[in-house]
XYZ file of C-alpha atoms in Angstrom:
501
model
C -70.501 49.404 1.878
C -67.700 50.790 4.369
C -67.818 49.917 7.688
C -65.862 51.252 10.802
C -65.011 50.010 14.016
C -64.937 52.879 17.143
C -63.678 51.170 20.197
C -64.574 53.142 23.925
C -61.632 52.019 26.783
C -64.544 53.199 29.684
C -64.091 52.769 33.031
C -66.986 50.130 33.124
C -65.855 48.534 30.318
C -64.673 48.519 26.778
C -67.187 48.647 23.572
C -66.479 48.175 20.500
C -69.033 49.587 17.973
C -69.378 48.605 14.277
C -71.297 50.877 11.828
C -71.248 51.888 8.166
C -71.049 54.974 5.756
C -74.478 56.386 6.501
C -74.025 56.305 10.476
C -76.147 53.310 11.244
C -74.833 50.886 13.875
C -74.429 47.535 12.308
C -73.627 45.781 15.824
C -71.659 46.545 18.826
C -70.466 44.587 22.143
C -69.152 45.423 25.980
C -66.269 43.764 28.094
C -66.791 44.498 31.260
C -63.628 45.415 33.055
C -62.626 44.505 36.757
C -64.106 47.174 39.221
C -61.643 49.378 39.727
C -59.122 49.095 42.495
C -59.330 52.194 45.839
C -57.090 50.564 48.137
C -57.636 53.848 50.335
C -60.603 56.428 50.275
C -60.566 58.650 47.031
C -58.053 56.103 45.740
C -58.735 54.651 41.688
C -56.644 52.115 39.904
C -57.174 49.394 37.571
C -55.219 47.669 35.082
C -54.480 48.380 32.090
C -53.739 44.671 30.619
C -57.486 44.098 31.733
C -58.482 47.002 29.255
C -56.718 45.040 26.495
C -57.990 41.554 27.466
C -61.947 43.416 27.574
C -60.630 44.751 23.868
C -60.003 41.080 22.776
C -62.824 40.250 23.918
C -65.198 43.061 22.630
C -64.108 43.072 19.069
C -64.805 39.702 17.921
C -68.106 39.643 19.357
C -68.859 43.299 17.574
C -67.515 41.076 14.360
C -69.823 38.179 14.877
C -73.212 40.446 15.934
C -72.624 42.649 12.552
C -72.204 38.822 10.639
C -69.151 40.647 8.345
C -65.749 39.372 7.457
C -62.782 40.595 9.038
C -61.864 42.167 5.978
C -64.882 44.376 5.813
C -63.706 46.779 8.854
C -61.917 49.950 6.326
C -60.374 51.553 9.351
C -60.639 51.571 13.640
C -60.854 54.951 15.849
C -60.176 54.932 19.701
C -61.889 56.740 22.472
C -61.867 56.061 26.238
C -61.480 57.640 29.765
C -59.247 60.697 30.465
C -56.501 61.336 32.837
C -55.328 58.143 33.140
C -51.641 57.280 34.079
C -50.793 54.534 32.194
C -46.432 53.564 32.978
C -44.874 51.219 30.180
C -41.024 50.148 31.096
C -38.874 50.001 27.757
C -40.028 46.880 26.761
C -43.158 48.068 26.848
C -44.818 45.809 30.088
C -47.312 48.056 32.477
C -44.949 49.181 35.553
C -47.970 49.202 38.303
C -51.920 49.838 38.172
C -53.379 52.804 36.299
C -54.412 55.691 38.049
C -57.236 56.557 36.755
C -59.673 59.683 35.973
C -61.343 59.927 39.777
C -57.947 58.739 41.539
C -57.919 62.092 44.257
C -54.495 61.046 46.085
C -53.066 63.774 44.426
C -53.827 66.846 46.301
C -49.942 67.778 47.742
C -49.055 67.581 44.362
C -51.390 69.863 42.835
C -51.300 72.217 45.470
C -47.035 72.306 45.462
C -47.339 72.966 41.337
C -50.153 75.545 42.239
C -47.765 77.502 44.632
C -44.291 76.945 42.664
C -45.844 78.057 39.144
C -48.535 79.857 39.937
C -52.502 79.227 39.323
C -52.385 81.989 36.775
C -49.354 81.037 35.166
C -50.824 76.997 35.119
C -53.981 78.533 32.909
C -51.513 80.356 30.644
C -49.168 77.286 29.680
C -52.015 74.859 29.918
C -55.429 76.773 30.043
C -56.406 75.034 32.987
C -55.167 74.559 37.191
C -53.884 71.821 38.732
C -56.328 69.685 39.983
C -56.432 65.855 41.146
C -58.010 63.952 38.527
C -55.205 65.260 35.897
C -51.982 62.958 34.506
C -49.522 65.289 35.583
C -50.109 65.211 39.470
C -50.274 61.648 39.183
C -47.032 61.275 37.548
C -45.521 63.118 40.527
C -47.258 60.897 43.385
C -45.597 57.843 41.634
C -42.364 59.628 41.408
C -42.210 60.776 44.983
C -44.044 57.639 46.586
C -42.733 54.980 44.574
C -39.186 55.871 43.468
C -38.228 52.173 42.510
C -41.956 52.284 40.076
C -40.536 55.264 38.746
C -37.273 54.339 37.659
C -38.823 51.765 35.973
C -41.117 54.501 33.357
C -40.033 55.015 29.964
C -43.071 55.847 28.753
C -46.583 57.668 29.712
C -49.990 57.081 28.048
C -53.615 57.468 28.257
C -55.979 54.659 28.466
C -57.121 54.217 25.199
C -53.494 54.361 23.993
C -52.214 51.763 25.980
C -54.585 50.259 23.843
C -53.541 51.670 20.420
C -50.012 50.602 21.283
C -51.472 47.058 21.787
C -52.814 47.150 18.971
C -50.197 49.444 16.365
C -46.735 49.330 18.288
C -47.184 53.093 17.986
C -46.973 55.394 20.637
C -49.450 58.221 20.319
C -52.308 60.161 21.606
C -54.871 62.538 20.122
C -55.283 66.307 21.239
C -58.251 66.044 22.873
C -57.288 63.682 25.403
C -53.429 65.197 25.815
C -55.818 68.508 27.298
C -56.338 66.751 29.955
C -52.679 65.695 31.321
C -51.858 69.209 32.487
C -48.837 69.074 30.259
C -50.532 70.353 27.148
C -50.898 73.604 25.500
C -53.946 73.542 24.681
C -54.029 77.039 22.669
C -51.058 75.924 20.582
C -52.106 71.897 20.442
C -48.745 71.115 21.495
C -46.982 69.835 24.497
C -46.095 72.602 26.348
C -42.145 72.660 26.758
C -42.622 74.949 30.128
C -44.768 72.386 32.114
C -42.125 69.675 31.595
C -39.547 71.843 31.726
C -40.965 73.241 35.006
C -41.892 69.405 36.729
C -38.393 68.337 35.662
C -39.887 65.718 33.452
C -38.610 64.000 30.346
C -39.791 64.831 27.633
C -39.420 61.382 25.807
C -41.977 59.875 28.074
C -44.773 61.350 26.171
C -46.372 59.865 23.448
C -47.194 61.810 19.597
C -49.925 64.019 19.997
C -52.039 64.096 17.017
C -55.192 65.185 15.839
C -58.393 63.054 16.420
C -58.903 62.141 12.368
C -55.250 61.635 12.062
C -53.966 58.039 10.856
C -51.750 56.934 13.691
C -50.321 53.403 12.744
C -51.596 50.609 11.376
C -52.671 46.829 12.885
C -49.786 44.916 13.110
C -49.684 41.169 12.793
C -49.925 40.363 16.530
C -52.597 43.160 17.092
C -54.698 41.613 13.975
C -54.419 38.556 15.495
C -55.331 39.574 19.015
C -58.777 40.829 18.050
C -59.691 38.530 15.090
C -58.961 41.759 12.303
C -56.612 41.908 9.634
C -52.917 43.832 9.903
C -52.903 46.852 7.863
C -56.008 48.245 8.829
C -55.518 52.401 9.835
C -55.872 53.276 13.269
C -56.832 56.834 13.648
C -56.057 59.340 16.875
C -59.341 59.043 17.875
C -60.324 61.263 21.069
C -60.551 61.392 24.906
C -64.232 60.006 25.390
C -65.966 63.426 26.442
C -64.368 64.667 23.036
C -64.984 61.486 20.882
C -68.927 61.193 22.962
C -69.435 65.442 21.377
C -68.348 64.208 18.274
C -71.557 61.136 18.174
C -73.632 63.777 19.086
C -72.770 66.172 16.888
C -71.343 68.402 19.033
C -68.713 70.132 16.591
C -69.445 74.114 16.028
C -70.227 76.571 18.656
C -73.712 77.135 19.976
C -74.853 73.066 20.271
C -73.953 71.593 23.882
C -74.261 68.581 25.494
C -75.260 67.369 28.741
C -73.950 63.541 29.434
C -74.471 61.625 32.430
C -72.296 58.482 32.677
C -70.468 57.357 35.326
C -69.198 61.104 35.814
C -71.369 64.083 34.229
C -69.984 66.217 31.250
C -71.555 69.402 29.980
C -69.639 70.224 26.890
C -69.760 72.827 24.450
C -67.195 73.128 21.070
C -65.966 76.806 20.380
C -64.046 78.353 17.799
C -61.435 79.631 20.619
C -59.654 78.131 23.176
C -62.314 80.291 26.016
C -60.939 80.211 29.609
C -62.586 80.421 32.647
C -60.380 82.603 34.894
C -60.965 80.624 38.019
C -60.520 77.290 35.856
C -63.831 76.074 37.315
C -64.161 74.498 33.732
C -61.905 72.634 31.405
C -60.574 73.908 28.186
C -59.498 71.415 26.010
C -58.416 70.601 22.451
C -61.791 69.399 20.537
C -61.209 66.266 17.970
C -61.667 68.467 15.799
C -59.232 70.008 13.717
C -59.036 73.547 14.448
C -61.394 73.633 17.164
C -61.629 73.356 21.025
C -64.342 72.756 23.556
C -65.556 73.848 27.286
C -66.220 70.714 29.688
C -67.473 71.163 33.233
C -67.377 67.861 35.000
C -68.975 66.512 37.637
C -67.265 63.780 39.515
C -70.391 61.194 40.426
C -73.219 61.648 38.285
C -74.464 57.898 37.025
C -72.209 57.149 40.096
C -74.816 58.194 42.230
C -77.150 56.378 41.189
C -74.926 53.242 40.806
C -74.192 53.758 44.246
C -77.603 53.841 45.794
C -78.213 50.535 44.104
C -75.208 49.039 45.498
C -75.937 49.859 49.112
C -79.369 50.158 48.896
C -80.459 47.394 46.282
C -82.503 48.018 43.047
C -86.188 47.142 44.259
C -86.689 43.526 43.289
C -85.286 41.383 40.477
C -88.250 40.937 37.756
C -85.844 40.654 35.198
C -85.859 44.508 33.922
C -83.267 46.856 34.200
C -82.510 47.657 37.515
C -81.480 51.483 37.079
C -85.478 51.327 34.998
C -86.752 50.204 38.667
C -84.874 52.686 40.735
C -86.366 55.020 38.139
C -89.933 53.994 38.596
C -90.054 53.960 42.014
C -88.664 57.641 41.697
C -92.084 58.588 39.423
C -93.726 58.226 42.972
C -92.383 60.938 44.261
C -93.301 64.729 43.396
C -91.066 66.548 41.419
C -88.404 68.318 44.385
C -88.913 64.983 46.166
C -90.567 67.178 48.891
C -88.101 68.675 49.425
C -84.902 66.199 49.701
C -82.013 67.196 48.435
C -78.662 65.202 47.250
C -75.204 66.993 46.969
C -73.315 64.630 44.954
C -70.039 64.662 45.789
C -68.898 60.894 46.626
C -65.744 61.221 44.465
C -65.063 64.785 45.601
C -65.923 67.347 43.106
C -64.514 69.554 39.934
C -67.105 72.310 38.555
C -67.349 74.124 39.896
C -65.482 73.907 43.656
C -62.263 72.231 42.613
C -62.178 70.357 45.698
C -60.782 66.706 46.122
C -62.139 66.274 49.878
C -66.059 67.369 49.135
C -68.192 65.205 50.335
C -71.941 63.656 49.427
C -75.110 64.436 51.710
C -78.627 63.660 52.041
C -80.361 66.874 53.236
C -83.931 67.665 54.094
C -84.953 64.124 55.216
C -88.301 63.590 57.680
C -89.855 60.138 58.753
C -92.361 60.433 55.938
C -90.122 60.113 52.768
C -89.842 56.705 51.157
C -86.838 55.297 48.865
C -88.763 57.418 45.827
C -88.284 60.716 47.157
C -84.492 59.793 48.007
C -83.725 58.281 43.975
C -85.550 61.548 42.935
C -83.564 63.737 44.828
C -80.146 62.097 43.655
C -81.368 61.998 39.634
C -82.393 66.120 40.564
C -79.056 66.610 42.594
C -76.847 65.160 39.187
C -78.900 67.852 37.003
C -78.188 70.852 39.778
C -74.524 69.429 39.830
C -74.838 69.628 35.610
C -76.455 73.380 36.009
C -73.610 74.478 37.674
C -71.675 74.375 34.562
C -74.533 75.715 32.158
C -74.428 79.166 34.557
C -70.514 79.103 33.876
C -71.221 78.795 30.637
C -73.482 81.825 30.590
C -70.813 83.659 32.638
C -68.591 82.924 30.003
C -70.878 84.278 27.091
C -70.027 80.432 25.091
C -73.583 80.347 23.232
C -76.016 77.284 24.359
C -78.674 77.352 21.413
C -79.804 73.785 21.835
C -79.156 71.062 24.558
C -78.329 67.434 23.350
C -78.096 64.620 26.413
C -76.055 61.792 26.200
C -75.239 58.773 28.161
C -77.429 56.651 31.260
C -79.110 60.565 31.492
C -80.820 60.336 28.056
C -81.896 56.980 27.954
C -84.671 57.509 31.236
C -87.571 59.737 30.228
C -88.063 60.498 34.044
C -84.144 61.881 33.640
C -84.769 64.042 30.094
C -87.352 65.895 31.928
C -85.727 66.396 34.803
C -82.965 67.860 33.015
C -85.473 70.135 30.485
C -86.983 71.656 33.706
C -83.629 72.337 35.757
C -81.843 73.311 32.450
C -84.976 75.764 31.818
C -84.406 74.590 28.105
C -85.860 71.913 25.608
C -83.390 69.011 25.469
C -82.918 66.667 22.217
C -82.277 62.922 21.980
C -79.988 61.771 18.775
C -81.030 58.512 16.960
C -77.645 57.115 17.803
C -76.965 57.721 21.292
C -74.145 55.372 21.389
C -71.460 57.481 23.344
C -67.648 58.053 22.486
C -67.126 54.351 20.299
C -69.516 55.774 17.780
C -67.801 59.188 17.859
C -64.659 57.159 17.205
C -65.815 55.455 14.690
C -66.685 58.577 12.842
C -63.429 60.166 13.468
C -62.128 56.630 11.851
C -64.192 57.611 8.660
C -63.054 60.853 8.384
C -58.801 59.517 8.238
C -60.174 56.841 5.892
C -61.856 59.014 3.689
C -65.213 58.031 3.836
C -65.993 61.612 4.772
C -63.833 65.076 3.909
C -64.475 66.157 7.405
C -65.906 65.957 10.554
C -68.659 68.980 9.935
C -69.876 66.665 7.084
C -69.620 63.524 8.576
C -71.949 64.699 11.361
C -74.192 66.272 9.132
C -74.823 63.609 7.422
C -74.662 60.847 10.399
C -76.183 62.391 13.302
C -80.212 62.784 13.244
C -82.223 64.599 16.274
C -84.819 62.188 17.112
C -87.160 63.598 20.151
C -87.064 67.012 22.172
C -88.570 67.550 25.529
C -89.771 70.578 26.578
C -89.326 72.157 30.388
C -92.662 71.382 31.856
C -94.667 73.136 34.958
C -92.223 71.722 37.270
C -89.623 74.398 36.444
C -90.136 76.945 38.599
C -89.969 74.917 41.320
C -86.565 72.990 40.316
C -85.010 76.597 39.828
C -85.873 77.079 43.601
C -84.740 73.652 44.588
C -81.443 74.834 42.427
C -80.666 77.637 44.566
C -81.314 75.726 47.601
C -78.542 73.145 46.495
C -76.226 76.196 45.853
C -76.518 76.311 49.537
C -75.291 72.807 50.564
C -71.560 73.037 49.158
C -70.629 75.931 51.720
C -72.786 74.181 54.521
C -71.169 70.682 54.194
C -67.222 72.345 53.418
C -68.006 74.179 57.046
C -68.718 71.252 58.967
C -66.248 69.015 57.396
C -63.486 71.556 58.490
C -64.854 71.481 62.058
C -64.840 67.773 62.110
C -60.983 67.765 61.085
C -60.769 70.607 63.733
């Protein structure tokens, strides 16, 4: 029997995910990592020598839970979070903290590329506009805030291959996740030699970009050692974890989309094209995939939400279950349209579809009479309009959505699956292994080692639908309470620009 390792860099934590040639999951463990870092409001760092200690950490245990040998792993793919601006010196030491994927600081920056180049001319070279949560901004902060930081960088990578470097001495990326620096063309799955040209960037800073079930490198010694594997084992390109998440889900030809809800919320569909939204309200990225690319609307603070109401507000008791299970619960209480409460959910600013940094979250529609229920109802119904957004871009954009597959904190809750069925107005499907991005890496590992031709047949023969839910009676009325929502984002933009005056 082959066996595979996928290891997810998230922004929680890393997992590292262990399963063989016929797709089950032998074992799999979590690091968490250190809550990230926002020394100011809409500011995101962490560090990215955490990342590697959770790795160490993750990886042996994965080892021990499956009961195999070191020697049993046949090869290792990489996922993990996007955007991140990872700064190596020359000998290879982190300059500062990562900025990560919801870091919003950025906003002179992308508005100053926006009017130098152009917002048309950014979708041509890149197929998408400048917004915060991309590398490239970042990069510019640090070099016009921190000139002594940046003087230091020799070299730029994502989170996951900070990791890979850790691990291989090689510095690379996959395709997928390069989409998402702004200085990719993504048409032409190259780095585009205008952007840098145009930020006055070198171009040595960037890693190899490669595709997802490319080999990479190889453990080294020192890597082997560092999470209890042998040296010599491949290390394939892996994929940004939105990309590497589609791939677990079997998310790979046109017409199948998925619907995750993690920490942020991802609808993603593959296509055959890179398709472009004109107004860029959507992503258009490189899929892991050979050959193939795939539409992403994003929303910034989906699980996050939710996280964040337990935070502040507390979970409901400690019996010893799951607290999000509780929150949920309590949120069965409470009708369908929570009476009509409604949550904008915009704590980390937004993407799809207003592209703006400075949105911010409301409650709406409260009265004396509603209880905590109504309120978690409202924010689990809020994340699914937020989600619906992109599914009527998607429609705008003719990309096909046959069948709906939900990923992430969002498919594990039945209360959430039929929320989503009735706002979606379509059946949604459950896959046996809803394991997110590691297990997505780990097939992309399969496919460089050979254990599969390619990634069509890998998923075909790995990933197994195992429930559907159909929209029930409350669908009508979620389709009203969606076109209500449509009616917060202009509300809440107006008064925040009267309170700046």
């Amino acid at each position: 029997m082959t066996y595979l390792l996928g290891i997810d860099v998230g922004t929680g934590g890393t997992r590292a995910l262990i399963l063989d040639e016929s797709g089950t999951v032998i074992a799999s463990a979590t690091a968490d990592h250190a809550p990230f870092a926002s020394p100011r409001t809409g500011w995101a760092e962490q560090d990215p020598d955490d990342w590697w200690r959770a790795c160490r950490q993750a990886v042996p245990r994965a080892l021990e839970h499956a009961g195999l040998q070191a020697s049993d792993i046949a090869a290792i793919g990489l996922s993990g979070q996007m955007h991140g601006a990872t700064l190596l010196d020359a000998s290879g030491t982190v300059v500062r903290p990562a900025l990560i994927w919801c870091d919003q600081r950025t906003q002179a920056e992308c508005d100053d590329l926006t009017a130098r180049i152009g917002a048309d001319q950014l979708i041509a070279w890149t197929s998408n506009p400048a917004l915060t949560g991309f590398t490239l901004p970042k990069l510019l902060w640090v070099r016009r805030t921190e000139p002594d930081a940046w003087s230091r960088v020799r070299h730029v990578l994502l989170p996951k291959d900070y990791i890979r470097y850790k691990l291989t001495g090689r510095l690379a990326t996959d395709v997928a996740d390069a989409s998402g620096t702004l200085l990719f063309d993504v048409a032409r799955r190259r780095w585009s030699a205008e952007m840098i040209d145009a930020t006055g960037l070198d171009a040595s800073l960037l890693p190899e970009a490669m595709e997802g079930p490319q080999v990479t490198g190889s453990l080294t010694a020192a890597g082997a050692e560092a999470v209890g594997l042998v040296a010599g084992i491949p290390v394939v390109a892996g994929g940004g974890d939105q990309a590497a998440g589609a791939v677990g889900m079997g998310i790979v030809r046109a017409g199948v989309v998925s619907a995750t809800i993690g920490t942020s919320g991802v609808v993603f569909a593959a296509t055959d094209r890179p398709a472009l939204d004109p107004k860029g309200r959507v992503h258009t990225f490189c899929h892991a995939v050979p050959g193939r690319w795939h539409v992403m609307g994003v929303t910034q603070a989906a699980g996050l939400s939710l996280r964040w109401f337990r935070d502040r507000f507390g979970s409901g008791g400690d019996d010893g279950r799951d607290p999000y299970e509780r929150l949920t619960d309590e949120a069965l209480a409470a009708p369908a349209g929570a009476d009509g409460v409604l949550w904008a959910p915009y704590l980390m600013g937004e993407r799809t579809p207003h592209l703006d940094a400075d949105a911010r979250a409301a409650l709406v529609g409260l009265a004396a009479s509603h209880t905590r229920g109504h309120v978690i109802r409202a924010i689990l119904e809020g994340v699914a309009f937020s989600l619906q957004d992109s599914f009527t871009i998607l429609r705008e954009m003719e990309v096909p959505v046959q069948a709906i597959r939900l990923g992430g904190g969002g498919a594990r809750s039945p209360l959430w699956r039929q929320v989503q069925a009735d706002v979606y107005g379509q059946a949604v499907q459950t896959v046996a292994a809803e394991e997110g991005a590691a297990y997505g890496a780990g097939i992309l590992a399969g496919v460089g080692a050979g254990v599969w031709p390619d990634v069509d047949t890998a998923c075909e023969r790995v990933v197994r639908v195992t429930s559907e839910v159909p929209p029930g009676e409350a669908q009508p009325l979620l389709a009203r309470q969606y076109e209500a929502y449509r009616l917060l984002y202009p509300a809440l933009r107006q008064i925040r620009d009267t309170l700046k005056g």
